[in-house]
GROMACS .gro file of N, CA and C in nm:
model
  462
    1MET      N    1 -11.537   8.253  -1.539
    1MET     CA    2 -11.494   8.155  -1.441
    1MET      C    3 -11.416   8.227  -1.331
    2PRO      N    4 -11.458   8.215  -1.205
    2PRO     CA    5 -11.390   8.285  -1.096
    2PRO      C    6 -11.258   8.214  -1.061
    3LEU      N    7 -11.164   8.296  -1.016
    3LEU     CA    8 -11.034   8.244  -0.975
    3LEU      C    9 -11.044   8.181  -0.836
    4PRO      N   10 -10.961   8.079  -0.808
    4PRO     CA   11 -10.965   8.017  -0.676
    4PRO      C   12 -10.912   8.115  -0.571
    5ARG      N   13 -10.967   8.110  -0.453
    5ARG     CA   14 -10.923   8.196  -0.345
    5ARG      C   15 -10.809   8.131  -0.268
    6LEU      N   16 -10.710   8.212  -0.236
    6LEU     CA   17 -10.596   8.163  -0.160
    6LEU      C   18 -10.612   8.203  -0.014
    7ALA      N   19 -10.604   8.107   0.072
    7ALA     CA   20 -10.615   8.132   0.215
    7ALA      C   21 -10.475   8.133   0.276
    8PRO      N   22 -10.449   8.218   0.376
    8PRO     CA   23 -10.316   8.219   0.439
    8PRO      C   24 -10.291   8.088   0.514
    9ILE      N   25 -10.167   8.046   0.508
    9ILE     CA   26 -10.127   7.921   0.573
    9ILE      C   27 -10.062   7.956   0.706
   10PRO      N   28 -10.106   7.898   0.816
   10PRO     CA   29 -10.044   7.929   0.945
   10PRO      C   30  -9.903   7.870   0.952
   11THR      N   31  -9.818   7.933   1.029
   11THR     CA   32  -9.682   7.882   1.045
   11THR      C   33  -9.685   7.754   1.127
   12PRO      N   34  -9.610   7.653   1.084
   12PRO     CA   35  -9.613   7.525   1.156
   12PRO      C   36  -9.535   7.533   1.287
   13ASP      N   37  -9.577   7.455   1.382
   13ASP     CA   38  -9.505   7.442   1.508
   13ASP      C   39  -9.388   7.347   1.488
   14PRO      N   40  -9.284   7.356   1.571
   14PRO     CA   41  -9.175   7.259   1.561
   14PRO      C   42  -9.228   7.117   1.584
   15VAL      N   43  -9.176   7.024   1.507
   15VAL     CA   44  -9.231   6.889   1.508
   15VAL      C   45  -9.212   6.821   1.643
   16TYR      N   46  -9.090   6.820   1.695
   16TYR     CA   47  -9.064   6.749   1.819
   16TYR      C   48  -9.021   6.843   1.931
   17GLY      N   49  -9.051   6.969   1.918
   17GLY     CA   50  -9.009   7.066   2.019
   17GLY      C   51  -9.071   7.042   2.154
   18HIS      N   52  -9.193   6.994   2.160
   18HIS     CA   53  -9.261   6.973   2.288
   18HIS      C   54  -9.207   6.850   2.361
   19LEU      N   55  -9.131   6.763   2.291
   19LEU     CA   56  -9.077   6.643   2.355
   19LEU      C   57  -8.936   6.663   2.410
   20ALA      N   58  -8.878   6.781   2.393
   20ALA     CA   59  -8.740   6.803   2.435
   20ALA      C   60  -8.724   6.789   2.585
   21ASP      N   61  -8.824   6.829   2.662
   21ASP     CA   62  -8.813   6.818   2.808
   21ASP      C   63  -8.839   6.676   2.856
   22VAL      N   64  -8.913   6.596   2.779
   22VAL     CA   65  -8.953   6.463   2.823
   22VAL      C   66  -8.858   6.356   2.770
   23HIS      N   67  -8.828   6.360   2.643
   23HIS     CA   68  -8.752   6.253   2.579
   23HIS      C   69  -8.603   6.287   2.575
   24PRO      N   70  -8.514   6.197   2.621
   24PRO     CA   71  -8.371   6.229   2.625
   24PRO      C   72  -8.304   6.229   2.488
   25LEU      N   73  -8.362   6.166   2.385
   25LEU     CA   74  -8.298   6.160   2.254
   25LEU      C   75  -8.326   6.283   2.167
   26VAL      N   76  -8.425   6.361   2.205
   26VAL     CA   77  -8.456   6.481   2.127
   26VAL      C   78  -8.364   6.593   2.175
   27PRO      N   79  -8.280   6.647   2.084
   27PRO     CA   80  -8.185   6.750   2.127
   27PRO      C   81  -8.258   6.880   2.160
   28ARG      N   82  -8.206   6.951   2.259
   28ARG     CA   83  -8.262   7.081   2.296
   28ARG      C   84  -8.197   7.188   2.209
   29THR      N   85  -8.277   7.279   2.165
   29THR     CA   86  -8.223   7.391   2.088
   29THR      C   87  -8.214   7.511   2.180
   30GLU      N   88  -8.092   7.557   2.202
   30GLU     CA   89  -8.069   7.673   2.287
   30GLU      C   90  -8.016   7.786   2.202
   31GLU      N   91  -8.061   7.906   2.230
   31GLU     CA   92  -8.013   8.022   2.157
   31GLU      C   93  -7.874   8.059   2.208
   32PRO      N   94  -7.785   8.100   2.117
   32PRO     CA   95  -7.655   8.146   2.164
   32PRO      C   96  -7.670   8.278   2.238
   33PRO      N   97  -7.581   8.307   2.331
   33PRO     CA   98  -7.591   8.434   2.404
   33PRO      C   99  -7.577   8.552   2.308
   34ARG      N  100  -7.657   8.653   2.331
   34ARG     CA  101  -7.655   8.769   2.240
   34ARG      C  102  -7.533   8.857   2.263
   35HIS      N  103  -7.488   8.868   2.386
   35HIS     CA  104  -7.371   8.947   2.417
   35HIS      C  105  -7.262   8.854   2.468
   36PRO      N  106  -7.139   8.868   2.417
   36PRO     CA  107  -7.033   8.779   2.467
   36PRO      C  108  -7.005   8.807   2.614
   37ALA      N  109  -6.977   8.702   2.686
   37ALA     CA  110  -6.949   8.714   2.828
   37ALA      C  111  -6.813   8.782   2.847
   38PRO      N  112  -6.798   8.862   2.951
   38PRO     CA  113  -6.668   8.926   2.975
   38PRO      C  114  -6.564   8.821   3.009
   39LEU      N  115  -6.439   8.856   2.987
   39LEU     CA  116  -6.330   8.763   3.011
   39LEU      C  117  -6.307   8.738   3.160
   40THR      N  118  -6.338   8.836   3.244
   40THR     CA  119  -6.324   8.818   3.388
   40THR      C  120  -6.460   8.839   3.451
   41HIS      N  121  -6.477   8.785   3.570
   41HIS     CA  122  -6.605   8.796   3.640
   41HIS      C  123  -6.587   8.889   3.759
   42GLY      N  124  -6.695   8.946   3.804
   42GLY     CA  125  -6.691   9.032   3.921
   42GLY      C  126  -6.717   9.177   3.887
   43SER      N  127  -6.691   9.263   3.984
   43SER     CA  128  -6.724   9.404   3.967
   43SER      C  129  -6.629   9.476   3.873
   44LEU      N  130  -6.510   9.420   3.847
   44LEU     CA  131  -6.413   9.484   3.760
   44LEU      C  132  -6.412   9.426   3.619
   45ALA      N  133  -6.514   9.349   3.583
   45ALA     CA  134  -6.518   9.287   3.451
   45ALA      C  135  -6.539   9.393   3.344
   46LEU      N  136  -6.455   9.389   3.243
   46LEU     CA  137  -6.464   9.483   3.131
   46LEU      C  138  -6.468   9.406   3.001
   47ALA      N  139  -6.525   9.465   2.900
   47ALA     CA  140  -6.522   9.404   2.768
   47ALA      C  141  -6.379   9.410   2.717
   48ALA      N  142  -6.343   9.315   2.631
   48ALA     CA  143  -6.207   9.307   2.580
   48ALA      C  144  -6.173   9.430   2.494
   49GLU      N  145  -6.268   9.478   2.416
   49GLU     CA  146  -6.241   9.589   2.327
   49GLU      C  147  -6.363   9.679   2.323
   50LEU      N  148  -6.355   9.793   2.386
   50LEU     CA  149  -6.466   9.886   2.386
   50LEU      C  150  -6.461   9.971   2.259
   51PRO      N  151  -6.572   9.986   2.188
   51PRO     CA  152  -6.568  10.067   2.068
   51PRO      C  153  -6.549  10.214   2.103
   52SER      N  154  -6.462  10.281   2.030
   52SER     CA  155  -6.438  10.421   2.056
   52SER      C  156  -6.546  10.504   1.987
   53PRO      N  157  -6.586  10.613   2.049
   53PRO     CA  158  -6.688  10.696   1.986
   53PRO      C  159  -6.632  10.764   1.862
   54ALA      N  160  -6.720  10.812   1.778
   54ALA     CA  161  -6.676  10.883   1.657
   54ALA      C  162  -6.598  11.007   1.697
   55PRO      N  163  -6.494  11.041   1.622
   55PRO     CA  164  -6.416  11.159   1.657
   55PRO      C  165  -6.503  11.285   1.647
   56ASP      N  166  -6.477  11.380   1.737
   56ASP     CA  167  -6.557  11.502   1.735
   56ASP      C  168  -6.510  11.595   1.623
   57GLU      N  169  -6.586  11.700   1.600
   57GLU     CA  170  -6.561  11.791   1.489
   57GLU      C  171  -6.426  11.861   1.500
   58ARG      N  172  -6.386  11.892   1.621
   58ARG     CA  173  -6.257  11.961   1.642
   58ARG      C  174  -6.140  11.873   1.598
   59ARG      N  175  -6.146  11.746   1.632
   59ARG     CA  176  -6.037  11.655   1.593
   59ARG      C  177  -6.037  11.628   1.443
   60LEU      N  178  -6.157  11.618   1.385
   60LEU     CA  179  -6.164  11.597   1.241
   60LEU      C  180  -6.108  11.718   1.167
   61ARG      N  181  -6.140  11.838   1.215
   61ARG     CA  182  -6.088  11.958   1.151
   61ARG      C  183  -5.935  11.964   1.164
   62ALA      N  184  -5.881  11.925   1.278
   62ALA     CA  185  -5.736  11.924   1.296
   62ALA      C  186  -5.669  11.824   1.202
   63LEU      N  187  -5.732  11.709   1.181
   63LEU     CA  188  -5.677  11.610   1.089
   63LEU      C  189  -5.679  11.662   0.945
   64VAL      N  190  -5.789  11.724   0.904
   64VAL     CA  191  -5.797  11.779   0.769
   64VAL      C  192  -5.701  11.896   0.753
   65GLN      N  193  -5.683  11.976   0.858
   65GLN     CA  194  -5.586  12.086   0.853
   65GLN      C  195  -5.445  12.032   0.831
   66ALA      N  196  -5.409  11.928   0.904
   66ALA     CA  197  -5.276  11.867   0.886
   66ALA      C  198  -5.262  11.809   0.746
   67LEU      N  199  -5.366  11.745   0.696
   67LEU     CA  200  -5.362  11.689   0.561
   67LEU      C  201  -5.347  11.799   0.457
   68ALA      N  202  -5.415  11.911   0.474
   68ALA     CA  203  -5.403  12.023   0.381
   68ALA      C  204  -5.262  12.083   0.386
   69GLU      N  205  -5.206  12.093   0.504
   69GLU     CA  206  -5.070  12.146   0.516
   69GLU      C  207  -4.968  12.054   0.450
   70ILE      N  208  -4.989  11.924   0.457
   70ILE     CA  209  -4.900  11.829   0.390
   70ILE      C  210  -4.913  11.844   0.239
   71LEU      N  211  -5.037  11.855   0.190
   71LEU     CA  212  -5.059  11.869   0.046
   71LEU      C  213  -5.011  12.004  -0.006
   72ALA      N  214  -4.994  12.103   0.083
   72ALA     CA  215  -4.939  12.233   0.044
   72ALA      C  216  -4.787  12.237   0.057
   73GLY      N  217  -4.727  12.129   0.109
   73GLY     CA  218  -4.582  12.124   0.124
   73GLY      C  219  -4.530  12.197   0.246
   74ARG      N  220  -4.613  12.222   0.344
   74ARG     CA  221  -4.572  12.297   0.463
   74ARG      C  222  -4.554  12.208   0.586
   75ARG      N  223  -4.575  12.080   0.572
   75ARG     CA  224  -4.563  11.988   0.684
   75ARG      C  225  -4.517  11.854   0.629
   76PRO      N  226  -4.429  11.783   0.701
   76PRO     CA  227  -4.386  11.650   0.653
   76PRO      C  228  -4.497  11.547   0.674
   77PRO      N  229  -4.511  11.453   0.579
   77PRO     CA  230  -4.619  11.354   0.590
   77PRO      C  231  -4.605  11.258   0.708
   78GLN      N  232  -4.487  11.243   0.764
   78GLN     CA  233  -4.468  11.151   0.875
   78GLN      C  234  -4.543  11.194   1.001
   79THR      N  235  -4.585  11.319   1.008
   79THR     CA  236  -4.652  11.368   1.129
   79THR      C  237  -4.788  11.304   1.150
   80ILE      N  238  -4.854  11.257   1.044
   80ILE     CA  239  -4.985  11.192   1.061
   80ILE      C  240  -4.985  11.049   1.008
   81GLN      N  241  -4.869  10.990   0.995
   81GLN     CA  242  -4.858  10.855   0.940
   81GLN      C  243  -4.937  10.753   1.023
   82ASN      N  244  -4.940  10.768   1.154
   82ASN     CA  245  -5.010  10.671   1.239
   82ASN      C  246  -5.162  10.687   1.232
   83ARG      N  247  -5.213  10.791   1.170
   83ARG     CA  248  -5.357  10.813   1.154
   83ARG      C  249  -5.409  10.770   1.017
   84LEU      N  250  -5.319  10.724   0.929
   84LEU     CA  251  -5.357  10.684   0.793
   84LEU      C  252  -5.335  10.535   0.774
   85SER      N  253  -5.420  10.473   0.691
   85SER     CA  254  -5.396  10.334   0.653
   85SER      C  255  -5.276  10.331   0.558
   86ALA      N  256  -5.219  10.214   0.537
   86ALA     CA  257  -5.101  10.202   0.451
   86ALA      C  258  -5.130  10.249   0.308
   87PRO      N  259  -5.243  10.208   0.244
   87PRO     CA  260  -5.269  10.259   0.109
   87PRO      C  261  -5.292  10.410   0.105
   88ALA      N  262  -5.356  10.465   0.207
   88ALA     CA  263  -5.380  10.610   0.209
   88ALA      C  264  -5.248  10.685   0.227
   89TYR      N  265  -5.159  10.633   0.309
   89TYR     CA  266  -5.029  10.697   0.328
   89TYR      C  267  -4.946  10.691   0.200
   90ALA      N  268  -4.950  10.578   0.131
   90ALA     CA  269  -4.878  10.568   0.004
   90ALA      C  270  -4.936  10.666  -0.098
   91SER      N  271  -5.067  10.681  -0.099
   91SER     CA  272  -5.132  10.776  -0.189
   91SER      C  273  -5.093  10.920  -0.153
   92LEU      N  274  -5.079  10.949  -0.025
   92LEU     CA  275  -5.037  11.082   0.018
   92LEU      C  276  -4.894  11.111  -0.026
   93LEU      N  277  -4.807  11.012  -0.016
   93LEU     CA  278  -4.668  11.031  -0.060
   93LEU      C  279  -4.661  11.050  -0.211
   94ARG      N  280  -4.744  10.976  -0.286
   94ARG     CA  281  -4.747  10.991  -0.433
   94ARG      C  282  -4.802  11.127  -0.475
   95ALA      N  283  -4.898  11.178  -0.397
   95ALA     CA  284  -4.963  11.304  -0.434
   95ALA      C  285  -4.866  11.421  -0.430
   96GLY      N  286  -4.779  11.422  -0.333
   96GLY     CA  287  -4.682  11.532  -0.324
   96GLY      C  288  -4.752  11.664  -0.295
   97LYS      N  289  -4.699  11.771  -0.357
   97LYS     CA  290  -4.755  11.905  -0.335
   97LYS      C  291  -4.866  11.930  -0.437
   98MET      N  292  -4.990  11.924  -0.390
   98MET     CA  293  -5.105  11.944  -0.478
   98MET      C  294  -5.168  12.081  -0.462
   99ILE      N  295  -5.145  12.146  -0.350
   99ILE     CA  296  -5.206  12.275  -0.323
   99ILE      C  297  -5.100  12.383  -0.333
  100ASP      N  298  -5.114  12.472  -0.431
  100ASP     CA  299  -5.023  12.586  -0.444
  100ASP      C  300  -5.082  12.702  -0.367
  101SER      N  301  -5.004  12.755  -0.274
  101SER     CA  302  -5.053  12.862  -0.190
  101SER      C  303  -4.938  12.951  -0.147
  102THR      N  304  -4.965  13.080  -0.136
  102THR     CA  305  -4.862  13.172  -0.089
  102THR      C  306  -4.863  13.183   0.063
  103ARG      N  307  -4.969  13.134   0.127
  103ARG     CA  308  -4.978  13.134   0.273
  103ARG      C  309  -5.028  12.999   0.320
  104PRO      N  310  -5.019  12.969   0.448
  104PRO     CA  311  -5.067  12.839   0.496
  104PRO      C  312  -5.216  12.822   0.469
  105PRO      N  313  -5.257  12.701   0.432
  105PRO     CA  314  -5.401  12.679   0.408
  105PRO      C  315  -5.479  12.685   0.538
  106TRP      N  316  -5.604  12.729   0.528
  106TRP     CA  317  -5.692  12.736   0.643
  106TRP      C  318  -5.815  12.651   0.612
  107VAL      N  319  -5.848  12.558   0.701
  107VAL     CA  320  -5.959  12.465   0.680
  107VAL      C  321  -6.081  12.515   0.755
  108GLY      N  322  -6.193  12.518   0.685
  108GLY     CA  323  -6.320  12.558   0.746
  108GLY      C  324  -6.382  12.444   0.825
  109VAL      N  325  -6.503  12.465   0.869
  109VAL     CA  326  -6.575  12.365   0.948
  109VAL      C  327  -6.609  12.246   0.858
  110PRO      N  328  -6.573  12.125   0.898
  110PRO     CA  329  -6.602  12.008   0.812
  110PRO      C  330  -6.750  11.970   0.815
  111ARG      N  331  -6.797  11.919   0.705
  111ARG     CA  332  -6.932  11.863   0.696
  111ARG      C  333  -6.916  11.713   0.715
  112VAL      N  334  -6.979  11.659   0.818
  112VAL     CA  335  -6.955  11.520   0.859
  112VAL      C  336  -7.081  11.438   0.839
  113GLN      N  337  -7.063  11.315   0.788
  113GLN     CA  338  -7.172  11.218   0.776
  113GLN      C  339  -7.124  11.085   0.831
  114HIS      N  340  -7.220  11.007   0.883
  114HIS     CA  341  -7.191  10.876   0.940
  114HIS      C  342  -7.271  10.772   0.862
  115PRO      N  343  -7.215  10.713   0.754
  115PRO     CA  344  -7.290  10.611   0.680
  115PRO      C  345  -7.325  10.490   0.765
  116ASN      N  346  -7.237  10.452   0.857
  116ASN     CA  347  -7.266  10.347   0.954
  116ASN      C  348  -7.184  10.373   1.080
  117ASP      N  349  -7.193  10.284   1.176
  117ASP     CA  350  -7.127  10.308   1.305
  117ASP      C  351  -6.975  10.307   1.296
  118ASP      N  352  -6.920  10.241   1.196
  118ASP     CA  353  -6.775  10.228   1.185
  118ASP      C  354  -6.714  10.314   1.075
  119THR      N  355  -6.788  10.410   1.023
  119THR     CA  356  -6.739  10.493   0.913
  119THR      C  357  -6.780  10.638   0.933
  120VAL      N  358  -6.686  10.727   0.905
  120VAL     CA  359  -6.712  10.871   0.906
  120VAL      C  360  -6.663  10.927   0.774
  121GLU      N  361  -6.748  11.001   0.706
  121GLU     CA  362  -6.709  11.069   0.582
  121GLU      C  363  -6.725  11.218   0.604
  122MET      N  364  -6.629  11.295   0.552
  122MET     CA  365  -6.635  11.439   0.573
  122MET      C  366  -6.575  11.512   0.455
  123CYS      N  367  -6.612  11.637   0.442
  123CYS     CA  368  -6.551  11.726   0.344
  123CYS      C  369  -6.537  11.862   0.407
  124ALA      N  370  -6.438  11.939   0.364
  124ALA     CA  371  -6.414  12.070   0.420
  124ALA      C  372  -6.356  12.161   0.313
  125LEU      N  373  -6.387  12.288   0.322
  125LEU     CA  374  -6.333  12.388   0.233
  125LEU      C  375  -6.196  12.429   0.283
  126VAL      N  376  -6.098  12.426   0.193
  126VAL     CA  377  -5.961  12.467   0.228
  126VAL      C  378  -5.937  12.601   0.160
  127ARG      N  379  -5.923  12.705   0.241
  127ARG     CA  380  -5.900  12.839   0.186
  127ARG      C  381  -5.750  12.862   0.173
  128CYS      N  382  -5.709  12.892   0.052
  128CYS     CA  383  -5.570  12.923   0.024
  128CYS      C  384  -5.569  13.015  -0.097
  129THR      N  385  -5.463  13.093  -0.111
  129THR     CA  386  -5.457  13.184  -0.225
  129THR      C  387  -5.386  13.115  -0.339
  130PRO      N  388  -5.421  13.137  -0.461
  130PRO     CA  389  -5.522  13.230  -0.513
  130PRO      C  390  -5.662  13.169  -0.522
  131ARG      N  391  -5.677  13.038  -0.502
  131ARG     CA  392  -5.811  12.979  -0.511
  131ARG      C  393  -5.830  12.877  -0.400
  132SER      N  394  -5.955  12.858  -0.359
  132SER     CA  395  -5.988  12.762  -0.254
  132SER      C  396  -6.008  12.623  -0.313
  133ARG      N  397  -5.997  12.524  -0.228
  133ARG     CA  398  -6.015  12.385  -0.270
  133ARG      C  399  -6.105  12.313  -0.171
  134VAL      N  400  -6.146  12.193  -0.209
  134VAL     CA  401  -6.226  12.108  -0.121
  134VAL      C  402  -6.146  11.982  -0.094
  135LEU      N  403  -6.149  11.938   0.031
  135LEU     CA  404  -6.078  11.817   0.070
  135LEU      C  405  -6.181  11.722   0.132
  136ALA      N  406  -6.192  11.602   0.078
  136ALA     CA  407  -6.284  11.500   0.130
  136ALA      C  408  -6.202  11.386   0.188
  137ALA      N  409  -6.253  11.327   0.294
  137ALA     CA  410  -6.181  11.218   0.360
  137ALA      C  411  -6.280  11.117   0.417
  138ARG      N  412  -6.232  10.994   0.430
  138ARG     CA  413  -6.312  10.886   0.487
  138ARG      C  414  -6.231  10.819   0.597
  139LEU      N  415  -6.291  10.806   0.714
  139LEU     CA  416  -6.227  10.740   0.827
  139LEU      C  417  -6.306  10.615   0.861
  140GLU      N  418  -6.234  10.510   0.897
  140GLU     CA  419  -6.297  10.384   0.938
  140GLU      C  420  -6.240  10.342   1.072
  141ARG      N  421  -6.324  10.278   1.150
  141ARG     CA  422  -6.280  10.228   1.280
  141ARG      C  423  -6.207  10.097   1.261
  142ARG      N  424  -6.085  10.089   1.311
  142ARG     CA  425  -6.004   9.967   1.310
  142ARG      C  426  -5.974   9.932   1.455
  143GLY      N  427  -6.053   9.842   1.509
  143GLY     CA  428  -6.039   9.810   1.651
  143GLY      C  429  -6.093   9.924   1.733
  144VAL      N  430  -6.005   9.992   1.809
  144VAL     CA  431  -6.047  10.106   1.889
  144VAL      C  432  -5.995  10.238   1.831
  145GLN      N  433  -5.926  10.232   1.718
  145GLN     CA  434  -5.867  10.352   1.660
  145GLN      C  435  -5.937  10.388   1.529
  146TRP      N  436  -5.952  10.518   1.503
  146TRP     CA  437  -6.008  10.567   1.377
  146TRP      C  438  -5.893  10.595   1.283
  147VAL      N  439  -5.900  10.541   1.159
  147VAL     CA  440  -5.793  10.551   1.062
  147VAL      C  441  -5.847  10.614   0.934
  148LEU      N  442  -5.774  10.710   0.879
  148LEU     CA  443  -5.811  10.771   0.753
  148LEU      C  444  -5.776  10.672   0.641
  149THR      N  445  -5.877  10.629   0.565
  149THR     CA  446  -5.852  10.528   0.463
  149THR      C  447  -5.850  10.585   0.321
  150GLU      N  448  -5.918  10.696   0.299
  150GLU     CA  449  -5.919  10.757   0.166
  150GLU      C  450  -5.930  10.908   0.179
  151PHE      N  451  -5.872  10.979   0.082
  151PHE     CA  452  -5.887  11.124   0.077
  151PHE      C  453  -5.885  11.166  -0.069
  152GLU      N  454  -5.942  11.283  -0.094
  152GLU     CA  455  -5.946  11.336  -0.231
  152GLU      C  456  -5.957  11.487  -0.222
  153THR      N  457  -5.892  11.554  -0.314
  153THR     CA  458  -5.899  11.701  -0.318
  153THR      C  459  -5.930  11.748  -0.459
  154ALA      N  460  -5.998  11.860  -0.466
  154ALA     CA  461  -6.032  11.918  -0.597
  154ALA      C  462  -6.025  12.068  -0.588
   0.00000   0.00000   0.00000
């Protein structure tokens, strides 16, 4: 016994869409604007909040260098407090001195990934004596500022 054949069903047209221009009781469906209108009009109109571009490699390396120096006990944590979220700053204060080194730590070139437009993840090799370590960090965009939200070292 052969199986019944299934035919594709065409998509239906809107039921009363063609009457919207003629009949006053049929509501018109309008699409919302895709881009919000600027707050001011004219040649000087600007968006309320322009997204900041992802930080460049030089700035990321400087942030990881400062974080490594804090974890080595060579820099006070207050110097980068405005670049960390509150939970990350509390975690940094709890961590204390995690890197034992006879000289200041030196951070190599960070490896950077962008999981999405508002997130940057990176890791970098921290050279210090007697052994090197790895420092990983995650930054998220909060408004127009990039904030370090998590870090980990091994």
